[in-house]
Amino acid sequence: TLCTNNNQMLIIPNGPLANSSITNHTRKECRRVSIVVDISYHSNVNYVRDLLVHTLQNEKMVIKEPQPFVVVKSFGDNSINLGIHCWCHTKDFWTLSNTIHETVKEVFDQHHIELPFHEQIVHLMQNSHTVNGDIPHQHSSEYA
């Protein structure tokens, strides 16, 4: 029998339990919080990274060692994706995760750092006339 994070009891027959791995999120005293935040391609990555690390260092639930860090995780279609990583006591994990999300939004607003939204450009094609009598010639219009 296992108890989930939602306080639900799972009864697992021995066969599947013996042949599977179990992840215990609460066994260790400390746990890493990892969050992805997107910033605009117009943003200064080093400035944002320093600002986020400073913000994490001033958060009381973040433990000092290992030190928090921020990395460029990937390049998205409309943003640079930053990975924010810090450690906390396991009991503070969910509270800290929520606090970081809220604090990042507040800090970005204060420092005029854009949280980009996903955009799509749709090209609409119109048939206007035919070329060589049978192949339609198409013009494109751009709408955002």
PDB file of C-alpha atoms in Angstrom, residues 9-123:
ATOM      1  CA  MET A   9      -4.013   5.080  -0.761  1.00  0.00           C
ATOM      2  CA  LEU A  10      -2.867   2.873  -3.635  1.00  0.00           C
ATOM      3  CA  ILE A  11      -2.972  -0.885  -3.264  1.00  0.00           C
ATOM      4  CA  ILE A  12      -0.476  -2.453  -5.649  1.00  0.00           C
ATOM      5  CA  PRO A  13      -0.210  -6.210  -6.147  1.00  0.00           C
ATOM      6  CA  ASN A  14       3.249  -7.623  -5.412  1.00  0.00           C
ATOM      7  CA  GLY A  15       4.034  -8.458  -9.056  1.00  0.00           C
ATOM      8  CA  PRO A  16       3.895  -4.907 -10.460  1.00  0.00           C
ATOM      9  CA  LEU A  17       5.532  -3.495  -7.322  1.00  0.00           C
ATOM     10  CA  ALA A  18       8.454  -5.911  -7.455  1.00  0.00           C
ATOM     11  CA  ASN A  19       9.026  -5.238 -11.164  1.00  0.00           C
ATOM     12  CA  SER A  20       8.765  -1.430 -11.050  1.00  0.00           C
ATOM     13  CA  SER A  21      10.635   1.482  -9.581  1.00  0.00           C
ATOM     14  CA  ILE A  22       9.166   3.721  -6.914  1.00  0.00           C
ATOM     15  CA  THR A  23       9.918   7.437  -6.614  1.00  0.00           C
ATOM     16  CA  ASN A  24       9.847   8.703  -3.051  1.00  0.00           C
ATOM     17  CA  HIS A  25       9.727  12.520  -3.095  1.00  0.00           C
ATOM     18  CA  THR A  26       9.707  12.894   0.689  1.00  0.00           C
ATOM     19  CA  ARG A  27      12.415  10.487   1.886  1.00  0.00           C
ATOM     20  CA  LYS A  28      15.290  12.977   1.770  1.00  0.00           C
ATOM     21  CA  GLU A  29      15.460  16.116   3.882  1.00  0.00           C
ATOM     22  CA  CYS A  30      16.153  18.388   0.890  1.00  0.00           C
ATOM     23  CA  ARG A  31      14.738  18.534  -2.602  1.00  0.00           C
ATOM     24  CA  ARG A  32      15.566  20.542  -5.721  1.00  0.00           C
ATOM     25  CA  VAL A  33      12.988  22.918  -7.177  1.00  0.00           C
ATOM     26  CA  SER A  34      13.318  23.308 -10.955  1.00  0.00           C
ATOM     27  CA  ILE A  35      11.194  25.791 -12.866  1.00  0.00           C
ATOM     28  CA  VAL A  36      11.289  26.911 -16.495  1.00  0.00           C
ATOM     29  CA  VAL A  37      10.705  30.597 -17.238  1.00  0.00           C
ATOM     30  CA  ASP A  38      10.578  32.073 -20.726  1.00  0.00           C
ATOM     31  CA  ILE A  39      12.018  35.495 -21.544  1.00  0.00           C
ATOM     32  CA  SER A  40      11.925  37.542 -24.706  1.00  0.00           C
ATOM     33  CA  TYR A  41      14.733  37.283 -27.245  1.00  0.00           C
ATOM     34  CA  HIS A  42      15.134  41.040 -26.646  1.00  0.00           C
ATOM     35  CA  SER A  43      16.040  40.458 -22.985  1.00  0.00           C
ATOM     36  CA  ASN A  44      19.603  40.574 -21.670  1.00  0.00           C
ATOM     37  CA  VAL A  45      20.158  36.984 -20.527  1.00  0.00           C
ATOM     38  CA  ASN A  46      23.024  37.797 -18.128  1.00  0.00           C
ATOM     39  CA  TYR A  47      21.031  40.574 -16.465  1.00  0.00           C
ATOM     40  CA  VAL A  48      17.953  38.358 -16.044  1.00  0.00           C
ATOM     41  CA  ARG A  49      20.070  35.449 -14.769  1.00  0.00           C
ATOM     42  CA  ASP A  50      21.774  37.666 -12.162  1.00  0.00           C
ATOM     43  CA  LEU A  51      18.434  39.142 -11.112  1.00  0.00           C
ATOM     44  CA  LEU A  52      16.872  35.683 -10.658  1.00  0.00           C
ATOM     45  CA  VAL A  53      19.845  34.297  -8.721  1.00  0.00           C
ATOM     46  CA  HIS A  54      19.793  37.351  -6.437  1.00  0.00           C
ATOM     47  CA  THR A  55      16.026  36.869  -5.940  1.00  0.00           C
ATOM     48  CA  LEU A  56      16.507  33.196  -5.026  1.00  0.00           C
ATOM     49  CA  GLN A  57      19.348  33.999  -2.622  1.00  0.00           C
ATOM     50  CA  ASN A  58      17.031  36.364  -0.755  1.00  0.00           C
ATOM     51  CA  GLU A  59      14.187  33.828  -0.458  1.00  0.00           C
ATOM     52  CA  LYS A  60      14.183  32.373   3.077  1.00  0.00           C
ATOM     53  CA  MET A  61      12.968  28.907   2.005  1.00  0.00           C
ATOM     54  CA  VAL A  62      15.909  28.442  -0.397  1.00  0.00           C
ATOM     55  CA  ILE A  63      18.806  26.734   1.356  1.00  0.00           C
ATOM     56  CA  LYS A  64      22.232  28.315   0.823  1.00  0.00           C
ATOM     57  CA  GLU A  65      24.163  25.191  -0.250  1.00  0.00           C
ATOM     58  CA  PRO A  66      24.116  24.085  -2.956  1.00  0.00           C
ATOM     59  CA  GLN A  67      23.692  27.581  -4.328  1.00  0.00           C
ATOM     60  CA  PRO A  68      20.754  28.406  -6.613  1.00  0.00           C
ATOM     61  CA  PHE A  69      21.553  28.715 -10.297  1.00  0.00           C
ATOM     62  CA  VAL A  70      19.884  29.751 -13.539  1.00  0.00           C
ATOM     63  CA  VAL A  71      20.802  28.343 -16.963  1.00  0.00           C
ATOM     64  CA  VAL A  72      19.693  28.803 -20.545  1.00  0.00           C
ATOM     65  CA  LYS A  73      17.718  25.616 -21.027  1.00  0.00           C
ATOM     66  CA  SER A  74      16.719  26.003 -24.670  1.00  0.00           C
ATOM     67  CA  PHE A  75      15.633  28.370 -27.407  1.00  0.00           C
ATOM     68  CA  GLY A  76      11.898  28.300 -28.058  1.00  0.00           C
ATOM     69  CA  ASP A  77       9.894  29.560 -31.013  1.00  0.00           C
ATOM     70  CA  ASN A  78       9.164  32.857 -29.251  1.00  0.00           C
ATOM     71  CA  SER A  79      11.430  32.882 -26.215  1.00  0.00           C
ATOM     72  CA  ILE A  80      14.655  31.964 -24.481  1.00  0.00           C
ATOM     73  CA  ASN A  81      13.807  29.272 -21.927  1.00  0.00           C
ATOM     74  CA  LEU A  82      15.619  29.603 -18.600  1.00  0.00           C
ATOM     75  CA  GLY A  83      15.911  26.829 -16.025  1.00  0.00           C
ATOM     76  CA  ILE A  84      15.717  28.106 -12.445  1.00  0.00           C
ATOM     77  CA  HIS A  85      17.149  25.646  -9.898  1.00  0.00           C
ATOM     78  CA  CYS A  86      17.437  25.827  -6.124  1.00  0.00           C
ATOM     79  CA  TRP A  87      17.230  23.538  -3.124  1.00  0.00           C
ATOM     80  CA  CYS A  88      14.849  23.609  -0.194  1.00  0.00           C
ATOM     81  CA  HIS A  89      13.675  21.463   2.693  1.00  0.00           C
ATOM     82  CA  THR A  90      11.264  18.860   1.373  1.00  0.00           C
ATOM     83  CA  LYS A  91       8.438  20.201   3.525  1.00  0.00           C
ATOM     84  CA  ASP A  92       8.769  23.591   1.751  1.00  0.00           C
ATOM     85  CA  PHE A  93       8.820  22.249  -1.825  1.00  0.00           C
ATOM     86  CA  TRP A  94       5.286  23.146  -2.980  1.00  0.00           C
ATOM     87  CA  THR A  95       5.175  26.445  -1.104  1.00  0.00           C
ATOM     88  CA  LEU A  96       8.544  27.490  -2.521  1.00  0.00           C
ATOM     89  CA  SER A  97       7.596  26.432  -6.046  1.00  0.00           C
ATOM     90  CA  ASN A  98       4.516  28.640  -5.890  1.00  0.00           C
ATOM     91  CA  THR A  99       6.442  31.499  -4.261  1.00  0.00           C
ATOM     92  CA  ILE A 100       9.093  31.418  -6.989  1.00  0.00           C
ATOM     93  CA  HIS A 101       6.449  31.615  -9.726  1.00  0.00           C
ATOM     94  CA  GLU A 102       4.762  34.594  -8.069  1.00  0.00           C
ATOM     95  CA  THR A 103       8.042  36.339  -7.252  1.00  0.00           C
ATOM     96  CA  VAL A 104       9.421  35.926 -10.778  1.00  0.00           C
ATOM     97  CA  LYS A 105       6.313  37.609 -12.179  1.00  0.00           C
ATOM     98  CA  GLU A 106       6.617  40.491  -9.689  1.00  0.00           C
ATOM     99  CA  VAL A 107      10.356  40.949 -10.308  1.00  0.00           C
ATOM    100  CA  PHE A 108       9.893  40.836 -14.072  1.00  0.00           C
ATOM    101  CA  ASP A 109       7.127  43.454 -13.835  1.00  0.00           C
ATOM    102  CA  GLN A 110       9.312  45.709 -11.659  1.00  0.00           C
ATOM    103  CA  HIS A 111      12.261  45.443 -14.054  1.00  0.00           C
ATOM    104  CA  HIS A 112      10.210  45.583 -17.275  1.00  0.00           C
ATOM    105  CA  ILE A 113      11.267  42.106 -18.386  1.00  0.00           C
ATOM    106  CA  GLU A 114       8.868  40.703 -20.930  1.00  0.00           C
ATOM    107  CA  LEU A 115       7.222  37.324 -20.408  1.00  0.00           C
ATOM    108  CA  PRO A 116       6.575  36.430 -24.049  1.00  0.00           C
ATOM    109  CA  PHE A 117       3.435  34.736 -25.248  1.00  0.00           C
ATOM    110  CA  HIS A 118       3.244  32.266 -28.080  1.00  0.00           C
ATOM    111  CA  GLU A 119       2.431  33.747 -31.459  1.00  0.00           C
ATOM    112  CA  GLN A 120       1.588  32.194 -34.775  1.00  0.00           C
ATOM    113  CA  ILE A 121       1.668  33.867 -38.144  1.00  0.00           C
ATOM    114  CA  VAL A 122      -0.896  32.504 -40.560  1.00  0.00           C
ATOM    115  CA  HIS A 123      -0.413  32.928 -44.288  1.00  0.00           C
TER     116      HIS A 123
END
